Every structure is written in structure tokens, then in C-alpha cells.
């Protein structure tokens, strides 16, 4: 096994609306990254095991970078991610009032693309493409 740093050609990023409460930021981030592994299984690493042989589930194989921005920043990033056809997940403000996957999907389906009240998006793709999608966003503090 090599000790050389691992560099990834891809990037996983979450962009959150800056006015979210702390619990909302955590909840939205968890939901968003859960979607990326289904569309891009290569982002999932190998299962874990501790020194006693107890197995644990695999997780994402690379860091998740979290950014924040204004409502306008999210709207612009959403348009850019759609134009680049990158794997993405969305979380809208309506999802804070639903309690299950069926109702979440119905809430998103009920609103046109341009009218989505985005509070978060997640994206995976080539580093430079993800950087272009996130233009105007800043690293989450």
C-alpha cells in the first residue's frame, strides 16, 4: 500500500443556501449526498472493518466539500449543473414540511424547474466542471 496522497479527478460538492438553520444544513447535506451514490456508484468506497473484525457500511470514497451561497447563487448553480448534465440532487424548502420519500418526490414534482425554491444541491463530476457549477459560492464556514 502506498502512502502517496490520493488525488481525485472528480469532486463531490454540496451547495447550501446561506440562511438555513444549523439543523437544516446538516439534514439537507445528509439527504443530498445520499442521492449521489445511487447515480454514481463509483463514488462509494469499500466496506469498513475495525481491528476486531466488526464490519461497517461503505461510505463515499472521497471528501465532500460543502459550500454556501445566496438564493440567487443556488438558482444560477442549478442552471449550470443542468446545462452540464452532471449527476445532481436537489432539496427544496417544501421538503422541510414532508416526512417521507413519497411526499418528498411529490413536492418536487409539483413545481416547475425554474420555480424550485432550492435550499441545497449536490453535484458530482470532473473537478473543473463542478468548480464552474459552484461559481460565486463560498466554502461553508
Coordinates of C-alpha atoms in Angstrom, one line a residue:
X1 CA 0.0 0.0 0.0
X2 CA 1.4 3.4 -1.0
X3 CA 1.5 6.4 1.4
X4 CA 1.3 8.8 -1.5
X5 CA -1.6 11.2 -1.3
X6 CA -4.7 10.2 -3.2
X7 CA -5.9 12.8 -5.8
X8 CA -9.3 12.5 -7.3
X9 CA -10.2 13.6 -10.8
X10 CA -13.8 14.2 -9.6
X11 CA -15.3 16.4 -7.0
X12 CA -18.4 15.9 -4.7
X13 CA -19.9 19.2 -3.6
X14 CA -22.9 20.4 -1.7
X15 CA -24.2 24.0 -2.0
X16 CA -26.4 25.2 0.8
X17 CA -28.5 28.3 1.0
X18 CA -26.8 30.7 3.5
X19 CA -29.9 31.4 5.5
X20 CA -30.5 27.8 6.7
X21 CA -30.5 27.0 10.4
X22 CA -27.8 24.6 11.6
X23 CA -30.1 21.6 11.9
X24 CA -31.4 22.3 8.4
X25 CA -27.8 22.5 7.0
X26 CA -27.0 19.1 8.5
X27 CA -30.3 17.5 7.4
X28 CA -30.1 18.8 3.8
X29 CA -26.4 17.8 3.4
X30 CA -27.2 14.2 4.6
X31 CA -30.1 13.9 2.2
X32 CA -28.3 15.3 -0.8
X33 CA -25.2 13.2 -0.6
X34 CA -27.3 10.1 -0.1
X35 CA -28.5 10.6 -3.7
X36 CA -25.1 10.7 -5.3
X37 CA -24.1 7.1 -4.6
X38 CA -27.2 5.9 -6.4
X39 CA -26.4 7.8 -9.6
X40 CA -22.7 7.4 -9.5
X41 CA -21.8 4.1 -7.7
X42 CA -18.1 4.7 -8.3
X43 CA -18.2 7.4 -5.6
X44 CA -18.8 4.6 -3.0
X45 CA -15.7 3.1 -1.4
X46 CA -15.1 -0.3 0.1
X47 CA -16.8 -1.6 3.3
X48 CA -15.0 -0.8 6.6
X49 CA -13.9 -3.2 9.3
X50 CA -12.4 -2.4 12.7
X51 CA -9.5 -4.3 14.3
X52 CA -11.9 -6.8 15.9
X53 CA -13.4 -7.7 12.5
X54 CA -16.7 -5.9 13.0
X55 CA -17.9 -4.8 9.6
X56 CA -19.3 -1.3 8.8
X57 CA -21.0 0.0 5.7
X58 CA -19.0 1.6 2.9
X59 CA -19.1 5.4 2.6
X60 CA -18.2 7.9 -0.1
X61 CA -14.6 7.3 -1.2
X62 CA -13.7 11.0 -1.4
X63 CA -14.2 14.2 0.6
X64 CA -17.5 16.1 0.3
X65 CA -16.9 19.8 0.0
X66 CA -19.7 22.0 1.4
X67 CA -20.3 25.5 0.1
X68 CA -22.9 28.2 0.8
X69 CA -24.5 30.9 -1.2
X70 CA -27.5 33.1 -1.6
X71 CA -30.8 32.0 -3.1
X72 CA -29.6 33.6 -6.4
X73 CA -26.3 31.6 -6.2
X74 CA -28.2 28.4 -5.9
X75 CA -30.5 29.3 -8.8
X76 CA -27.5 30.0 -11.0
X77 CA -25.6 26.9 -9.9
X78 CA -28.8 24.8 -10.6
X79 CA -29.0 26.2 -14.1
X80 CA -25.3 25.4 -14.7
X81 CA -25.5 21.9 -13.3
X82 CA -28.5 21.2 -15.6
X83 CA -26.6 22.5 -18.6
X84 CA -23.7 20.3 -17.9
X85 CA -25.8 17.2 -17.3
X86 CA -23.9 16.3 -14.2
X87 CA -25.2 13.9 -11.5
X88 CA -27.1 16.1 -9.1
X89 CA -29.6 16.0 -6.2
X90 CA -31.9 18.8 -5.0
X91 CA -33.5 19.8 -1.8
X92 CA -36.3 22.4 -1.8
X93 CA -37.8 24.3 1.0
X94 CA -41.0 22.3 0.6
X95 CA -39.2 19.2 1.8
X96 CA -38.9 20.6 5.3
X97 CA -42.7 20.0 5.7
X98 CA -42.8 16.4 4.4
X99 CA -41.9 13.3 6.3
X100 CA -41.2 10.6 3.8
X101 CA -39.7 9.9 0.4
X102 CA -43.1 9.6 -1.4
X103 CA -44.1 13.1 -0.3
X104 CA -40.7 14.5 -0.9
X105 CA -40.8 13.3 -4.6
X106 CA -44.4 14.6 -5.0
X107 CA -43.3 18.1 -3.6
X108 CA -40.5 18.4 -6.1
X109 CA -42.6 17.1 -8.9
X110 CA -45.3 19.7 -8.2
X111 CA -43.0 22.6 -9.0
X112 CA -41.5 23.6 -12.4
X113 CA -37.7 23.7 -12.7
X114 CA -37.5 27.5 -12.8
X115 CA -39.7 27.8 -9.7
X116 CA -38.0 25.4 -7.4
X117 CA -37.3 27.0 -4.1
X118 CA -33.8 25.4 -3.7
X119 CA -32.1 25.3 -0.3
X120 CA -29.4 22.8 -1.4
X121 CA -27.9 21.0 -4.4
X122 CA -25.3 18.3 -4.5
X123 CA -23.2 17.6 -7.6
X124 CA -20.6 15.1 -8.7
X125 CA -18.3 15.3 -11.7
X126 CA -15.0 16.3 -13.1
X127 CA -13.3 18.9 -10.8
X128 CA -13.3 21.7 -13.3
X129 CA -17.0 21.2 -14.2
X130 CA -18.1 21.2 -10.6
X131 CA -16.0 24.3 -9.9
X132 CA -17.8 26.1 -12.8
X133 CA -21.2 25.0 -11.4
X134 CA -20.2 26.5 -8.0
X135 CA -19.0 29.8 -9.3
X136 CA -20.0 32.5 -6.8
X137 CA -20.4 30.2 -3.9
X138 CA -18.0 30.2 -0.9
X139 CA -16.8 27.4 1.3
X140 CA -19.1 26.8 4.3
X141 CA -17.5 28.2 7.4

